Short mmCIF file of C-alpha atoms (C1' of nucleotides) in Angstrom, two decimals:
data_model
loop_
_atom_site.label_atom_id
_atom_site.label_comp_id
_atom_site.label_asym_id
_atom_site.label_seq_id
_atom_site.Cartn_x
_atom_site.Cartn_y
_atom_site.Cartn_z
CA MET A 84 29.09 -3.90 -50.67
CA ALA A 85 28.85 -1.76 -53.65
CA HIS A 86 30.36 1.47 -52.37
CA THR A 87 28.37 4.11 -53.65
CA HIS A 88 29.55 7.10 -51.73
CA ASP A 89 27.47 9.79 -52.77
CA GLY A 90 24.09 9.34 -53.50
CA ALA A 91 21.58 6.86 -51.93
CA HIS A 92 23.25 4.25 -49.84
CA ASP A 93 22.31 0.82 -50.90
CA LEU A 94 20.90 -0.82 -48.02
CA THR A 95 20.39 -4.42 -47.20
CA ARG A 96 16.91 -5.89 -46.96
CA ASN A 97 16.93 -5.72 -42.97
CA GLN A 98 18.29 -2.41 -42.90
CA SER A 99 15.59 -1.04 -45.50
CA LEU A 100 12.88 -2.71 -43.34
CA VAL A 101 14.10 -1.15 -40.14
CA LEU A 102 14.55 2.35 -41.84
CA GLU A 103 11.16 2.16 -43.31
CA THR A 104 9.60 1.23 -39.97
CA LEU A 105 11.43 4.25 -38.35
CA ASN A 106 10.40 6.60 -40.96
CA ALA A 107 6.68 5.34 -40.67
CA GLN A 108 6.79 6.69 -37.05
CA PRO A 109 7.31 10.37 -35.99
CA SER A 110 8.28 9.33 -32.36
CA PRO A 111 11.29 7.02 -31.23
CA LEU A 112 10.86 3.29 -31.47
CA SER A 113 13.00 0.65 -29.15
CA ALA A 114 14.69 -2.03 -31.00
CA TYR A 115 11.99 -4.48 -29.60
CA ASP A 116 9.12 -2.20 -30.94
CA ILE A 117 10.80 -2.36 -34.32
CA LEU A 118 11.29 -6.10 -33.99
CA ASP A 119 7.72 -6.51 -33.44
CA ARG A 120 6.47 -4.49 -36.24
CA LEU A 121 8.73 -6.58 -38.54
CA ARG A 122 7.85 -10.09 -37.32
CA GLY A 123 5.58 -10.16 -40.35
CA ALA A 124 8.41 -9.67 -42.57
CA GLY A 125 10.15 -12.49 -40.99
CA LEU A 126 12.59 -10.95 -38.71
CA ARG A 127 12.75 -13.04 -35.29
CA ALA A 128 15.61 -11.86 -33.17
CA PRO A 129 16.70 -8.65 -31.68
CA LEU A 130 20.24 -8.74 -33.21
CA GLN A 131 18.77 -8.68 -36.60
CA VAL A 132 17.32 -5.06 -35.60
CA TYR A 133 20.49 -4.16 -33.77
CA ARG A 134 22.89 -4.86 -36.51
CA ALA A 135 20.70 -2.97 -39.08
CA LEU A 136 20.34 -0.07 -36.66
CA ASP A 137 24.30 -0.14 -36.02
CA LYS A 138 24.74 0.41 -39.64
CA LEU A 139 21.87 3.00 -40.12
CA VAL A 140 23.23 5.12 -37.20
CA ALA A 141 26.70 4.86 -38.45
CA MET A 142 25.31 6.05 -42.02
CA GLY A 143 23.63 8.87 -40.32
CA LEU A 144 20.13 7.71 -41.41
CA ALA A 145 19.02 7.04 -38.14
CA HIS A 146 19.81 8.42 -34.38
CA ARG A 147 19.89 6.76 -31.08
CA LEU A 148 18.30 8.60 -28.29
CA GLU A 149 20.54 7.72 -25.27
CA SER A 150 18.21 9.12 -22.66
CA LEU A 151 14.98 6.97 -24.16
CA ASN A 152 17.01 3.74 -25.22
CA ALA A 153 15.20 4.09 -28.46
CA PHE A 154 15.91 5.35 -32.16
CA VAL A 155 14.37 7.73 -34.72
CA ALA A 156 15.06 8.19 -38.35
CA CYS A 157 17.18 11.04 -39.10
CA ALA A 158 14.89 13.99 -40.10
CA ASP A 159 16.79 14.88 -42.93
CA ALA A 160 18.13 11.71 -44.52
CA GLN A 161 19.69 13.73 -47.41
CA CYS A 162 22.00 15.82 -45.56
CA HIS A 163 24.03 13.51 -43.46
CA ARG A 164 24.35 16.36 -40.93
CA LYS A 165 27.86 16.45 -39.58
CA GLY A 166 28.77 17.81 -36.28
CA LEU A 167 26.55 18.22 -33.32
CA ILE A 168 22.93 17.29 -33.38
CA GLY A 169 20.66 17.95 -30.51
CA PHE A 170 17.39 16.37 -29.90
CA ALA A 171 14.26 17.73 -28.09
CA ILE A 172 12.00 15.21 -27.06
CA CYS A 173 8.29 16.07 -26.06
CA GLU A 174 7.40 13.99 -22.95
CA ASN A 175 3.70 14.38 -23.76
CA CYS A 176 3.57 13.30 -27.52
CA GLY A 177 6.81 11.69 -27.85
CA ARG A 178 7.81 13.75 -30.85
CA VAL A 179 11.43 14.39 -31.54
CA ASP A 180 12.71 17.57 -32.90
CA GLU A 181 16.30 17.68 -34.31
CA PHE A 182 18.18 20.64 -34.03
CA ALA A 183 21.92 22.13 -34.79
CA ASP A 184 23.42 24.99 -32.97
CA GLU A 185 26.76 26.03 -34.24
CA VAL A 186 27.04 28.52 -31.00
CA ILE A 187 26.92 25.39 -28.91
CA GLU A 188 29.17 23.29 -31.04
CA THR A 189 31.77 26.05 -30.86
CA GLN A 190 31.57 26.51 -27.04
CA LEU A 191 32.16 22.81 -26.59
CA GLY A 192 35.00 22.98 -28.91
CA THR A 193 36.47 25.83 -26.87
CA TRP A 194 35.98 23.87 -23.67
CA ALA A 195 37.57 20.91 -25.18
CA ASP A 196 40.66 22.87 -26.46
CA ARG A 197 41.05 24.47 -22.91
CA THR A 198 40.87 21.17 -21.16
CA GLY A 199 42.63 18.88 -23.45
CA PHE A 200 39.68 16.65 -24.10
CA SER A 201 39.33 15.15 -27.49
CA ILE A 202 35.65 14.88 -28.53
CA LYS A 203 34.80 11.96 -30.32
CA GLN A 204 30.76 12.08 -30.01
CA THR A 205 28.26 14.42 -28.41
CA THR A 206 24.92 13.62 -26.98
CA MET A 207 22.49 16.48 -26.32
CA GLU A 208 18.99 15.72 -25.58
CA ILE A 209 16.35 17.92 -23.85
CA ARG A 210 13.29 16.87 -22.42
CA GLY A 211 10.04 18.84 -22.03
CA ARG A 212 6.97 19.64 -23.69
CA CYS A 213 6.66 20.82 -27.37
CA ALA A 214 4.67 23.86 -28.32
CA LEU A 215 1.75 21.82 -29.76
CA CYS A 216 1.27 19.91 -26.34
CA ARG A 217 1.58 23.23 -24.45
CA GLU A 218 -1.16 24.95 -26.19
CA ALA A 219 -3.25 22.02 -26.13
CA ALA A 220 -3.19 22.07 -22.39
CA MET B 80 11.69 13.62 6.82
CA ALA B 81 13.21 16.42 9.09
CA HIS B 82 13.19 19.15 6.44
CA THR B 83 16.60 20.68 6.78
CA HIS B 84 16.47 22.69 3.62
CA ASP B 85 19.72 24.34 3.77
CA GLY B 86 22.76 22.53 5.19
CA ALA B 87 23.38 18.70 4.56
CA HIS B 88 20.49 16.78 3.81
CA ASP B 89 20.11 14.01 6.37
CA LEU B 90 20.29 10.68 4.37
CA THR B 91 18.70 7.36 5.11
CA ARG B 92 21.03 4.53 5.48
CA ASN B 93 20.68 3.15 2.07
CA GLN B 94 21.21 6.62 0.68
CA SER B 95 24.32 7.21 2.60
CA LEU B 96 25.76 3.66 1.59
CA VAL B 97 24.97 4.34 -2.03
CA LEU B 98 26.50 7.86 -2.00
CA GLU B 99 29.54 6.59 -0.29
CA THR B 100 30.23 4.00 -2.88
CA LEU B 101 29.90 6.73 -5.47
CA ASN B 102 32.24 8.94 -3.85
CA ALA B 103 34.82 6.16 -3.41
CA GLN B 104 34.96 5.79 -7.26
CA PRO B 105 36.19 8.51 -9.62
CA SER B 106 34.24 6.70 -12.63
CA PRO B 107 30.67 5.92 -13.05
CA LEU B 108 29.13 2.87 -11.58
CA SER B 109 25.95 1.08 -12.80
CA ALA B 110 23.23 0.34 -10.11
CA TYR B 111 24.57 -3.37 -10.05
CA ASP B 112 27.89 -2.38 -9.57
CA ILE B 113 26.80 -0.54 -6.62
CA LEU B 114 24.72 -3.36 -5.30
CA ASP B 115 27.67 -5.68 -5.43
CA ARG B 116 29.68 -3.60 -3.38
CA LEU B 117 27.21 -3.26 -0.93
CA ARG B 118 26.07 -6.82 -0.36
CA GLY B 119 28.42 -7.14 2.73
CA ALA B 120 26.38 -4.18 4.19
CA GLY B 121 23.05 -6.03 3.60
CA LEU B 122 21.80 -5.01 0.48
CA ARG B 123 20.32 -7.70 -1.54
CA ALA B 124 17.97 -6.16 -4.48
CA PRO B 125 18.59 -3.64 -7.30
CA LEU B 126 15.43 -1.79 -5.96
CA GLN B 127 17.17 -0.82 -2.75
CA VAL B 128 19.97 0.81 -4.73
CA TYR B 129 17.62 2.41 -7.45
CA ARG B 130 15.38 4.00 -4.84
CA ALA B 131 18.55 5.45 -3.15
CA LEU B 132 19.73 6.70 -6.30
CA ASP B 133 16.62 8.47 -7.53
CA LYS B 134 16.63 10.50 -4.10
CA LEU B 135 20.35 11.26 -4.45
CA VAL B 136 19.87 12.36 -8.08
CA ALA B 137 16.83 14.46 -7.00
CA MET B 138 19.03 16.16 -4.42
CA GLY B 139 21.78 16.82 -6.82
CA LEU B 140 24.16 14.66 -4.77
CA ALA B 141 24.57 12.30 -7.85
CA HIS B 142 23.82 12.38 -11.43
CA ARG B 143 22.86 9.72 -13.84
CA LEU B 144 24.81 9.37 -17.07
CA GLU B 145 22.31 8.66 -19.79
CA SER B 146 24.78 7.36 -22.26
CA LEU B 147 26.31 4.94 -19.85
CA ASN B 148 23.38 3.96 -17.93
CA ALA B 149 25.45 4.46 -14.85
CA PHE B 150 25.93 6.92 -11.96
CA VAL B 151 28.51 9.36 -10.42
CA ALA B 152 28.77 11.39 -7.40
CA CYS B 153 28.34 14.85 -8.06
CA ALA B 154 31.62 16.71 -8.24
CA ASP B 155 30.64 19.45 -5.83
CA ALA B 156 28.25 18.30 -3.51
CA GLN B 157 28.15 21.48 -1.69
CA CYS B 158 26.94 23.37 -4.54
CA HIS B 159 23.73 21.67 -5.70
CA ARG B 160 24.39 23.36 -9.09
CA LYS B 161 21.40 24.43 -10.67
CA GLY B 162 20.96 24.76 -14.50
CA LEU B 163 22.65 22.98 -17.03
CA ILE B 164 25.34 20.67 -16.25
CA GLY B 165 27.45 18.82 -18.88
CA PHE B 166 29.65 15.80 -18.67
CA ALA B 167 32.95 14.76 -20.41
CA ILE B 168 33.20 11.05 -20.19
CA CYS B 169 36.77 9.74 -21.05
CA GLU B 170 36.43 6.45 -22.97
CA ASN B 171 39.84 5.32 -21.93
CA CYS B 172 40.02 5.97 -18.37
CA GLY B 173 36.23 6.28 -17.51
CA ARG B 174 36.72 9.38 -15.68
CA VAL B 175 33.94 11.87 -15.84
CA ASP B 176 34.31 15.84 -15.83
CA GLU B 177 31.53 18.11 -15.10
CA PHE B 178 31.11 21.29 -16.62
CA ALA B 179 28.58 24.35 -16.73
CA ASP B 180 28.49 26.54 -19.54
CA GLU B 181 26.30 29.49 -19.63
CA VAL B 182 26.46 30.21 -23.20
CA ILE B 183 25.14 26.95 -24.14
CA GLU B 184 22.45 27.27 -21.52
CA THR B 185 21.37 30.54 -22.98
CA GLN B 186 21.47 29.18 -26.49
CA LEU B 187 19.24 26.37 -25.53
CA GLY B 188 16.91 28.80 -23.95
CA THR B 189 16.80 31.01 -26.97
CA TRP B 190 16.32 27.74 -29.15
CA ALA B 191 13.38 26.85 -26.79
CA ASP B 192 11.83 30.25 -26.67
CA ARG B 193 11.76 30.42 -30.64
CA THR B 194 10.11 26.94 -30.82
CA GLY B 195 7.85 27.35 -27.94
CA PHE B 196 9.53 24.28 -26.17
CA SER B 197 9.40 24.21 -22.53
CA ILE B 198 12.47 22.63 -21.07
CA LYS B 199 12.12 20.47 -18.44
CA GLN B 200 15.75 18.60 -18.27
CA THR B 201 18.68 18.54 -20.21
CA THR B 202 21.15 16.02 -21.02
CA MET B 203 24.62 16.79 -22.26
CA GLU B 204 27.39 14.27 -22.47
CA ILE B 205 30.54 14.11 -24.49
CA ARG B 206 32.56 11.12 -25.06
CA GLY B 207 36.11 11.14 -25.94
CA ARG B 208 39.63 11.03 -24.42
CA CYS B 209 40.77 13.13 -21.55
CA ALA B 210 43.91 15.19 -21.58
CA LEU B 211 45.86 12.72 -19.35
CA CYS B 212 45.00 9.74 -21.40
CA ARG B 213 46.03 11.64 -24.57
CA GLU B 214 49.31 12.36 -23.47
CA ALA B 215 49.84 8.91 -22.03
CA ALA B 216 49.50 7.57 -25.74
"C1'" DA C 123 -3.06 5.33 23.01
"C1'" DT C 124 -4.45 4.41 18.51
"C1'" DC C 125 -5.36 5.81 14.30
"C1'" DT C 126 -3.88 7.99 10.09
"C1'" DG C 127 -0.77 9.11 6.68
"C1'" DC C 128 3.65 9.21 5.01
"C1'" DT C 129 8.34 7.62 4.16
"C1'" DA C 130 11.64 4.47 3.94
"C1'" DT C 131 12.49 -0.74 3.66
"C1'" DG C 132 12.88 -5.45 2.10
"C1'" DT C 133 11.59 -9.45 -1.12
"C1'" DT C 134 10.09 -11.79 -5.30
"C1'" DA C 135 9.33 -11.61 -9.97
"C1'" DT C 136 9.22 -9.81 -14.36
"C1'" DG C 137 9.86 -6.45 -17.98
"C1'" DA C 138 13.06 -3.99 -21.05
"C1'" DC C 139 17.26 -3.31 -23.49
"C1'" DA C 140 21.59 -5.28 -25.53
"C1'" DT C 141 25.45 -8.64 -26.59
"C1'" DT C 142 28.17 -12.97 -27.08
"C1'" DA C 143 28.80 -17.29 -29.41
"C1'" DC C 144 28.46 -19.97 -33.22
"C1'" DG C 145 27.48 -21.33 -37.77
"C1'" DG C 146 25.74 -20.52 -42.72
"C1'" DT C 147 25.37 -17.84 -47.12
"C1'" DG C 148 26.91 -15.07 -50.77
"C1'" DT C 149 30.22 -11.94 -53.40
"C1'" DT C 150 34.81 -10.42 -54.49
"C1'" DG C 151 39.34 -10.87 -56.09
"C1'" DC C 152 43.57 -13.70 -55.85
"C1'" DG D 130 39.54 -23.35 -55.84
"C1'" DC D 131 39.57 -20.77 -51.62
"C1'" DA D 132 40.62 -16.70 -48.73
"C1'" DA D 133 38.56 -12.53 -47.27
"C1'" DC D 134 34.60 -10.13 -46.04
"C1'" DA D 135 30.29 -8.50 -45.23
"C1'" DC D 136 25.47 -9.95 -44.11
"C1'" DC D 137 22.18 -13.08 -42.07
"C1'" DG D 138 19.86 -16.44 -38.63
"C1'" DT D 139 19.22 -18.65 -34.17
"C1'" DA D 140 19.95 -19.41 -29.19
"C1'" DA D 141 21.47 -18.22 -25.07
"C1'" DT D 142 22.70 -14.99 -21.92
"C1'" DG D 143 23.91 -10.57 -19.87
"C1'" DT D 144 22.71 -5.99 -18.13
"C1'" DC D 145 19.54 -2.54 -16.85
"C1'" DA D 146 15.16 -1.16 -14.41
"C1'" DT D 147 10.48 -1.46 -12.50
"C1'" DA D 148 5.98 -3.68 -10.61
"C1'" DA D 149 3.64 -5.56 -6.99
"C1'" DC D 150 3.07 -6.57 -2.48
"C1'" DA D 151 4.19 -6.53 2.41
"C1'" DT D 152 6.28 -4.50 6.69
"C1'" DA D 153 8.39 -1.20 9.77
"C1'" DG D 154 9.23 3.55 11.96
"C1'" DC D 155 7.87 7.70 13.04
"C1'" DA D 156 5.31 12.23 12.83
"C1'" DG D 157 0.71 14.63 14.27
"C1'" DA D 158 -4.11 14.78 15.12
"C1'" DT D 159 -8.25 12.90 17.56
#
DNA sequence: ATCTGCTATGTTATGACATTACGGTGTTGC
DNA sequence: GCAACACCGTAATGTCATAACATAGCAGAT
């Protein structure tokens, strides 16, 4: 691969297709949802989607939501956010908000130092009802 | 059910079996792992385990780890901990530590207030390597 | 006592998510 | 050339979770 480390990644065909599919949707999609939407483009097997997703997640262009077994495009594809990202998932409309909180990150770091735990990855997902859905009710 | 709201819950047979299985194991078990260990006791189908797990989780006697699709017994079965619980999962030995952090909880509350999000449930799971496994290496 | 409602149970089948295994293609660099 | 590497395609399988339906036991009310 042509190693452009800074600007846009050059994505392969499958990766582009998957990322476009995610970007076209404000709420999370499962790998099989994505597959179904890409059958017209020639994709046939789950693995084609999962391979693309793995790369996109590694690049920070997409995120996996563990509590949903589903994926979303990164809200800010430019910024390759580092550190902790949290997700607020509305159970009514399905929309997902990303947030980053340094206090929480620091707090986790402190806990890790104190206990000797070395953090590789953090999952933080809150479920509930977003502001729009609350006032709609 | 005999509505003892305070002391030990009275568990049904299946619930007891599942809870004992979880308690006998320091690391998480999948529902199917549990099922396999309980075939001798007469359990045959996943649903029997899932139903028991649902209740145990609702009672706070067990927890579901979303990033693992697996379950652990609550570390402190007495305390029916309320509020936010985090889990530190060692990817080497599989052991899981629970932690509760009020600062993080407050911080999430603040974020929710600010954005109008109403929190129903929070998942917080960190993956990495525990102190024991680090020094062993 | 029987009817009703509730909870738990058991069983079969199926749905939903994810990976293993294998082989092929194209590019890069020696 | 050809070895190393990343990506791609396909089939089969593995793992996690629920739907749908039928039954049993136990309360309280009539």
